[in-house]
Tab-separated table of C-alpha atoms in Angstrom:
chain	number	residue	atom	x	y	z
X	122	MET	CA	-3.659	17.000	-12.129
X	123	SER	CA	-4.212	14.543	-14.990
X	124	THR	CA	-5.376	10.938	-14.926
X	125	SER	CA	-1.731	9.922	-15.358
X	126	ARG	CA	-1.562	10.491	-11.602
X	127	ILE	CA	-4.429	8.136	-10.684
X	128	GLY	CA	-3.741	4.473	-9.905
X	129	PHE	CA	-5.696	1.381	-8.890
X	130	HIS	CA	-4.899	-0.423	-5.638
X	131	ALA	CA	-5.246	-4.213	-5.621
X	132	SER	CA	-6.162	-5.530	-2.164
X	133	HIS	CA	-4.918	-9.118	-1.869
X	134	GLU	CA	-6.668	-9.532	1.486
X	135	GLN	CA	-10.057	-9.042	-0.135
X	136	PHE	CA	-9.982	-10.569	-3.602
X	137	ALA	CA	-8.626	-13.644	-5.345
X	138	PRO	CA	-5.535	-12.947	-7.472
X	139	GLY	CA	-7.292	-13.870	-10.708
X	140	GLU	CA	-10.036	-11.346	-10.015
X	141	LEU	CA	-7.457	-8.673	-9.184
X	142	LEU	CA	-5.634	-9.403	-12.435
X	143	ARG	CA	-8.875	-8.852	-14.360
X	144	CYS	CA	-9.371	-5.610	-12.446
X	145	ALA	CA	-5.846	-4.482	-13.332
X	146	ARG	CA	-6.579	-4.975	-17.028
X	147	LEU	CA	-9.914	-3.169	-16.692
X	148	ALA	CA	-8.200	-0.328	-14.846
X	149	GLU	CA	-5.740	0.102	-17.701
X	150	GLN	CA	-8.558	0.114	-20.249
X	151	ALA	CA	-10.451	2.648	-18.133
X	152	GLY	CA	-7.556	5.112	-18.100
X	153	TYR	CA	-5.860	4.410	-14.781
X	154	ALA	CA	-2.119	4.950	-15.061
X	155	ALA	CA	-0.607	2.712	-12.394
X	156	LEU	CA	-1.101	-0.193	-9.995
X	157	SER	CA	-0.241	-0.798	-6.383
X	158	CYS	CA	-0.898	-3.816	-4.213
X	159	SER	CA	-0.727	-5.043	-0.637
X	160	ASP	CA	1.434	-7.968	0.531
X	161	HIS	CA	-0.322	-10.052	3.197
X	162	PHE	CA	-0.076	-13.598	4.487
X	163	HIS	CA	-3.373	-13.260	6.374
X	164	PRO	CA	-6.385	-11.063	5.678
X	165	TRP	CA	-7.548	-8.616	8.323
X	166	SER	CA	-10.774	-10.574	8.830
X	167	ALA	CA	-12.497	-13.773	7.788
X	168	GLN	CA	-14.999	-11.659	5.838
X	169	GLN	CA	-12.196	-10.515	3.553
X	170	GLY	CA	-11.055	-14.101	3.151
X	171	GLN	CA	-8.133	-13.954	0.685
X	172	SER	CA	-4.317	-13.727	0.803
X	173	GLY	CA	-2.822	-14.317	-2.623
X	174	HIS	CA	0.954	-14.080	-3.008
X	175	ALA	CA	1.664	-10.502	-4.057
X	176	TRP	CA	4.996	-11.181	-5.812
X	177	CYS	CA	3.525	-13.850	-8.083
X	178	TRP	CA	0.703	-11.476	-8.927
X	179	LEU	CA	3.038	-8.568	-9.672
X	180	GLY	CA	4.817	-10.518	-12.395
X	181	ALA	CA	1.500	-11.365	-14.019
X	182	ALA	CA	0.145	-7.819	-13.682
X	183	LEU	CA	3.247	-6.200	-15.159
X	184	ALA	CA	3.270	-8.714	-18.033
X	185	SER	CA	-0.464	-8.316	-18.689
X	186	THR	CA	-0.561	-4.513	-18.719
X	187	ALA	CA	1.715	-1.628	-19.650
X	188	LEU	CA	1.179	0.057	-16.273
X	189	SER	CA	3.758	0.681	-13.575
X	190	ALA	CA	3.209	-1.289	-10.378
X	191	GLY	CA	4.423	-1.317	-6.808
X	192	VAL	CA	3.972	-3.257	-3.607
X	193	VAL	CA	3.843	-2.298	0.065
X	194	THR	CA	5.851	-4.927	1.925
X	195	CYS	CA	7.891	-5.648	5.043
X	196	PRO	CA	11.373	-6.836	3.948
X	197	PHE	CA	12.093	-8.789	7.156
X	198	GLY	CA	10.102	-11.120	9.398
X	199	ARG	CA	8.588	-13.754	7.109
X	200	TYR	CA	10.979	-12.565	4.403
X	201	HIS	CA	14.705	-11.874	4.328
X	202	PRO	CA	15.950	-8.611	2.758
X	203	ALA	CA	18.271	-10.457	0.364
X	204	VAL	CA	15.339	-12.465	-0.988
X	205	VAL	CA	13.179	-9.347	-1.300
X	206	ALA	CA	16.081	-7.606	-3.088
X	207	GLN	CA	16.281	-10.514	-5.541
X	208	ALA	CA	12.543	-10.356	-6.264
X	209	CYS	CA	12.695	-6.587	-6.775
X	210	ALA	CA	15.757	-6.846	-9.017
X	211	THR	CA	14.086	-9.476	-11.197
X	212	LEU	CA	10.905	-7.432	-11.680
X	213	ALA	CA	12.908	-4.262	-12.358
X	214	ALA	CA	15.078	-6.122	-14.890
X	215	MET	CA	12.069	-7.559	-16.749
X	216	PHE	CA	10.010	-4.346	-16.646
X	217	PRO	CA	12.474	-1.422	-16.697
X	218	GLY	CA	11.223	1.734	-15.045
X	219	ARG	CA	7.837	0.239	-14.134
X	220	PHE	CA	8.357	-1.318	-10.696
X	221	TRP	CA	8.676	0.337	-7.275
X	222	VAL	CA	8.633	-1.033	-3.757
X	223	ALA	CA	7.420	0.496	-0.498
X	224	ALA	CA	9.003	-0.823	2.684
X	225	GLY	CA	7.278	-0.746	6.057
X	226	SER	CA	7.890	-2.087	9.549
X	227	GLY	CA	5.178	-4.705	9.205
X	228	GLU	CA	2.408	-6.178	11.327
X	229	ALA	CA	2.429	-9.240	13.522
X	230	LEU	CA	-0.598	-10.395	11.504
X	231	ASN	CA	1.739	-11.410	8.682
X	232	GLU	CA	5.215	-11.646	10.154
X	233	HIS	CA	4.595	-13.849	13.229
X	234	ILE	CA	4.104	-16.976	11.123
X	235	THR	CA	7.802	-17.923	11.224
X	236	GLY	CA	7.626	-18.192	15.010
X	237	ARG	CA	10.204	-15.470	15.619
X	238	PHE	CA	9.894	-12.931	18.412
X	239	TRP	CA	7.965	-9.843	17.269
X	240	PRO	CA	10.153	-6.787	18.017
X	241	SER	CA	9.121	-3.414	19.403
X	242	LYS	CA	8.470	-0.499	17.034
X	243	ALA	CA	12.015	0.788	17.603
X	244	GLY	CA	13.449	-2.648	16.883
X	245	ARG	CA	11.381	-3.008	13.733
X	246	GLN	CA	12.490	0.405	12.472
X	247	GLN	CA	16.112	-0.610	12.953
X	248	MET	CA	15.486	-3.845	11.052
X	249	LEU	CA	13.705	-1.917	8.310
X	250	GLN	CA	16.496	0.622	7.816
X	251	GLU	CA	19.173	-2.087	7.767
X	252	SER	CA	17.092	-4.173	5.355
X	253	VAL	CA	16.865	-1.258	2.917
X	254	GLU	CA	20.628	-0.689	3.198
X	255	VAL	CA	21.223	-4.376	2.428
X	256	MET	CA	18.892	-4.307	-0.553
X	257	ARG	CA	20.519	-1.230	-2.046
X	258	ALA	CA	23.994	-2.700	-1.617
X	259	LEU	CA	22.885	-5.858	-3.398
X	260	TRP	CA	21.408	-3.789	-6.243
X	261	ARG	CA	24.806	-2.129	-6.630
X	262	GLY	CA	26.249	-5.562	-7.312
X	263	GLU	CA	28.146	-5.771	-4.019
X	264	GLU	CA	28.753	-8.923	-2.030
X	265	VAL	CA	27.055	-8.239	1.266
X	266	ASP	CA	28.024	-9.382	4.732
X	267	HIS	CA	25.968	-7.790	7.461
X	268	ASP	CA	25.683	-8.575	11.147
X	269	GLY	CA	23.216	-6.308	12.905
X	270	ALA	CA	19.485	-6.271	13.491
X	271	VAL	CA	19.361	-8.371	10.295
X	272	ARG	CA	22.081	-10.797	9.241
X	273	VAL	CA	23.426	-11.507	5.759
X	274	ASP	CA	26.227	-13.912	4.869
X	275	ARG	CA	28.128	-13.324	1.604
X	276	ALA	CA	25.111	-12.559	-0.566
X	277	ARG	CA	25.415	-11.253	-4.099
X	278	LEU	CA	22.855	-10.797	-6.857
X	279	TYR	CA	23.808	-11.805	-10.384
X	280	THR	CA	20.627	-10.655	-12.130
X	281	LEU	CA	20.508	-6.885	-11.812
X	282	PRO	CA	18.361	-4.192	-13.440
X	283	GLU	CA	19.951	-1.277	-15.253
X	284	ARG	CA	18.397	0.964	-12.623
X	285	PRO	CA	17.343	-0.217	-9.163
X	286	PRO	CA	13.732	0.358	-8.175
X	287	PRO	CA	12.887	3.322	-5.964
X	288	VAL	CA	12.237	2.429	-2.323
X	289	PHE	CA	9.330	4.292	-0.783
X	290	ALA	CA	8.644	4.306	2.944
X	291	ALA	CA	5.213	3.276	4.198
X	292	ALA	CA	4.283	5.589	7.078
X	293	LEU	CA	1.112	6.116	9.085
X	294	THR	CA	2.288	8.921	11.394
X	295	PRO	CA	4.264	12.153	11.085
X	296	GLN	CA	6.906	10.718	13.418
X	297	THR	CA	7.558	7.738	11.156
X	298	ALA	CA	7.418	9.924	8.034
X	299	ARG	CA	10.019	12.317	9.435
X	300	TRP	CA	12.348	9.416	10.275
X	301	ALA	CA	11.814	7.858	6.837
X	302	GLY	CA	12.740	11.114	5.136
X	303	GLY	CA	16.350	10.351	5.985
X	304	TRP	CA	16.525	7.231	3.793
X	305	ALA	CA	13.467	6.788	1.566
X	306	ASP	CA	13.128	7.729	-2.113
X	307	GLY	CA	9.489	8.625	-1.511
X	308	LEU	CA	6.580	8.275	0.907
X	309	ILE	CA	3.382	6.251	0.656
X	310	MET	CA	0.563	6.883	3.119
X	311	VAL	CA	-3.145	6.183	3.499
X	312	SER	CA	-5.884	8.771	3.297
X	313	GLY	CA	-7.311	10.182	6.516
X	314	PRO	CA	-8.114	13.474	8.209
X	315	ARG	CA	-6.655	16.398	6.253
X	316	ASP	CA	-4.688	17.806	9.173
X	317	HIS	CA	-3.062	14.426	9.805
X	318	MET	CA	-2.246	13.930	6.118
X	319	ARG	CA	-0.750	17.413	5.870
X	320	ALA	CA	1.355	16.890	8.996
X	321	THR	CA	2.618	13.537	7.702
X	322	ILE	CA	3.599	14.947	4.305
X	323	GLU	CA	5.291	17.975	5.852
X	324	ALA	CA	7.200	15.767	8.285
X	325	PHE	CA	8.482	13.622	5.424
X	326	HIS	CA	9.668	16.650	3.465
X	327	GLU	CA	11.478	17.947	6.546
X	328	GLY	CA	13.773	14.943	6.331
X	329	ALA	CA	13.692	14.237	2.601
X	330	GLY	CA	13.392	17.629	0.973
X	331	ALA	CA	10.584	18.762	-1.272
X	332	ALA	CA	11.645	16.853	-4.392
X	333	ARG	CA	10.874	13.313	-3.237
X	334	PRO	CA	7.394	12.118	-4.224
X	335	VAL	CA	4.420	11.288	-2.021
X	336	TYR	CA	1.893	8.600	-2.942
X	337	VAL	CA	-1.509	8.258	-1.252
X	338	GLN	CA	-3.740	5.208	-0.967
X	339	ALA	CA	-7.240	6.669	-0.972
X	340	LYS	CA	-9.620	4.350	0.898
X	341	ILE	CA	-13.091	4.773	-0.612
X	342	ALA	CA	-16.479	3.094	-0.671
X	343	TRP	CA	-19.032	3.846	-3.368
X	344	ALA	CA	-22.292	2.348	-4.625
X	345	PRO	CA	-24.745	3.823	-7.133
X	346	PRO	CA	-27.916	5.651	-6.133
X	347	PRO	CA	-30.618	5.093	-5.132
X	348	GLY	CA	-29.524	3.555	-1.863
X	349	GLY	CA	-25.858	3.951	-2.689
X	350	GLU	CA	-24.878	5.731	0.500
X	351	ARG	CA	-26.254	2.952	2.685
X	352	ALA	CA	-24.879	0.174	0.467
X	353	ALA	CA	-21.417	1.751	0.396
X	354	ARG	CA	-21.370	2.100	4.182
X	355	GLU	CA	-22.497	-1.504	4.634
X	356	MET	CA	-19.718	-2.756	2.354
X	357	ALA	CA	-17.134	-0.613	4.132
X	358	PHE	CA	-18.299	-1.928	7.514
X	359	GLU	CA	-18.301	-5.558	6.409
X	360	GLN	CA	-14.920	-5.431	4.681
X	361	TRP	CA	-12.898	-2.748	6.455
X	362	ARG	CA	-14.047	-2.309	10.067
X	363	THR	CA	-10.914	-4.072	11.340
X	364	ASN	CA	-8.895	-1.224	9.811
X	365	VAL	CA	-10.414	1.491	11.978
X	366	LEU	CA	-8.054	0.460	14.805
X	367	ASP	CA	-5.076	2.630	15.724
X	368	SER	CA	-1.723	1.845	14.129
X	369	GLN	CA	-0.166	0.468	17.320
X	370	ALA	CA	-2.937	-2.104	17.772
X	371	ALA	CA	-2.776	-3.001	14.083
X	372	ALA	CA	0.940	-3.765	14.375
X	373	GLU	CA	0.579	-6.048	17.397
X	374	LEU	CA	-2.518	-8.195	16.753
X	375	ALA	CA	-1.499	-11.552	15.321
X	376	THR	CA	-4.589	-13.193	13.785
X	377	PRO	CA	-7.718	-12.219	11.854
X	378	ALA	CA	-9.767	-13.435	14.837
X	379	ALA	CA	-7.888	-11.019	17.110
X	380	PHE	CA	-8.662	-8.132	14.747
X	381	GLU	CA	-12.315	-9.115	14.615
X	382	ALA	CA	-12.528	-9.264	18.408
X	383	ARG	CA	-10.875	-5.856	18.803
X	384	ALA	CA	-13.227	-4.366	16.189
X	385	ALA	CA	-16.376	-5.776	17.800
X	386	SER	CA	-17.377	-2.334	19.103
X	387	VAL	CA	-16.919	-0.576	15.746
X	388	ARG	CA	-20.191	0.736	14.346
X	389	PRO	CA	-21.121	1.515	10.719
X	390	GLN	CA	-21.112	5.246	11.560
X	391	ASP	CA	-17.510	4.920	12.722
X	392	MET	CA	-16.287	3.959	9.258
X	393	ASP	CA	-15.789	7.558	8.136
X	394	ARG	CA	-12.636	7.608	10.278
X	395	ALA	CA	-10.930	5.270	7.792
X	396	VAL	CA	-12.950	5.312	4.549
X	397	ARG	CA	-14.342	8.015	2.252
X	398	ILE	CA	-17.945	6.889	1.903
X	399	SER	CA	-20.258	8.506	-0.635
X	400	ALA	CA	-22.608	7.633	-3.485
X	401	ASP	CA	-21.733	11.000	-5.058
X	402	LEU	CA	-18.965	10.590	-7.622
X	403	GLY	CA	-18.443	14.346	-7.638
X	404	ARG	CA	-17.592	14.164	-3.939
X	405	HIS	CA	-15.045	11.438	-4.648
X	406	ALA	CA	-13.487	13.594	-7.365
X	407	ALA	CA	-13.248	16.492	-4.915
X	408	TRP	CA	-11.554	14.294	-2.318
X	409	LEU	CA	-8.967	13.235	-4.887
X	410	ALA	CA	-8.371	16.846	-5.896
X	411	GLU	CA	-7.711	17.670	-2.244
X	412	ASP	CA	-5.087	14.893	-2.107
X	413	PHE	CA	-3.204	16.535	-4.957
X	414	GLU	CA	-3.520	19.949	-3.330
X	415	LEU	CA	-1.867	18.516	-0.214
X	416	GLY	CA	1.118	17.439	-2.312
X	417	ALA	CA	0.416	13.918	-3.521
X	418	GLU	CA	2.163	13.085	-6.778
X	419	ARG	CA	0.032	9.971	-7.342
X	420	VAL	CA	-3.144	8.652	-5.708
X	421	PHE	CA	-4.071	4.982	-5.763
X	422	ILE	CA	-7.795	4.427	-5.369
X	423	HIS	CA	-8.587	1.530	-3.048
X	424	ASN	CA	-12.296	0.727	-3.157
X	425	VAL	CA	-12.782	-1.295	0.026
X	426	GLY	CA	-16.159	-2.566	-1.183
X	427	THR	CA	-16.799	-5.773	-3.067
X	428	ASN	CA	-18.052	-4.005	-6.236
X	429	GLN	CA	-14.641	-3.575	-7.863
X	430	GLN	CA	-15.596	-3.716	-11.527
X	431	GLU	CA	-18.696	-1.561	-11.068
X	432	ALA	CA	-16.678	1.099	-9.259
X	433	LEU	CA	-13.877	0.991	-11.826
X	434	ALA	CA	-16.358	1.674	-14.621
X	435	ALA	CA	-18.139	4.454	-12.721
X	436	PHE	CA	-14.919	6.226	-11.757
X	437	ALA	CA	-13.620	5.911	-15.323
X	438	ALA	CA	-16.785	7.506	-16.682
X	439	GLN	CA	-17.228	10.348	-14.191
X	440	VAL	CA	-14.324	10.783	-11.762
X	441	LEU	CA	-11.210	10.472	-13.926
X	442	PRO	CA	-12.526	12.979	-16.531
X	443	ARG	CA	-13.234	15.514	-13.765
X	444	ILE	CA	-9.701	15.129	-12.458
X	445	ALA	CA	-8.324	15.581	-15.985
X	446	ARG	CA	-10.449	18.706	-16.565
X	447	ALA	CA	-9.364	20.182	-13.236
X	448	GLY	CA	-5.752	19.925	-14.386
X	449	ALA	CA	-6.354	21.329	-17.843
């Protein structure tokens, strides 16, 4: 359980890409071992207020640090799987062994912008599985024709990495994780109640076997004492209350205003359902240790507050060393 298993999550909905690039460099200097990032066209709320292009940022982050990096994306909808495959192949060719991609079934918040009909969950899962099949065929150097839930006409990639990037599945429920175990190279999930996390991990391994890795995005909020508990909760409420909604609602709402309206009844005391809130860095270290005990191979810390650099420094000084000592 060393710090080589702790990563920094860059939230493009919340921060400008230049600020996130500075944070990535600071994370590397602080001892974080990896990066992950979101891929949004819209933020979840106007309070978050950003939506930098994740793929542009990934090239800069991989060139500016020596860390590995990955992105959670939907390879259909506003994108096409052949174009996503090309982007992945280029990053994997430039930065061998350092790039991974996580594929999910998306949210209307981002994908509706092309004006296409937004499919049901079952339809999106079919599109997702076919998209991953298309991407892998392209990475093998094949010319791809495909006529199904997604369509591809005589596509072939000419810039290929020596090794294709691993494709993780993004899953929020045990049902999705079990299904993804049949095709994914790994699982990425968000933190939550322990029983739910355990059930999701076990469901994935039922389909994938025990050898495939699990990554966790740990949603946290921290501020220093005195007053840190209240300040952390206030930041979590301001920035992340639209993410307390259930996964079905999150997939169907199409605009930040719709998320804000649906979250109007969320209270600051409700934030513990989605965020680990504490001013105690020892408590945060214990939460991370529990993630590893559940079977996480790597945990990406996502501080949902606005104090990114302050939290990076504090975790580097007190949390990462505790994790390293626990694994000694």
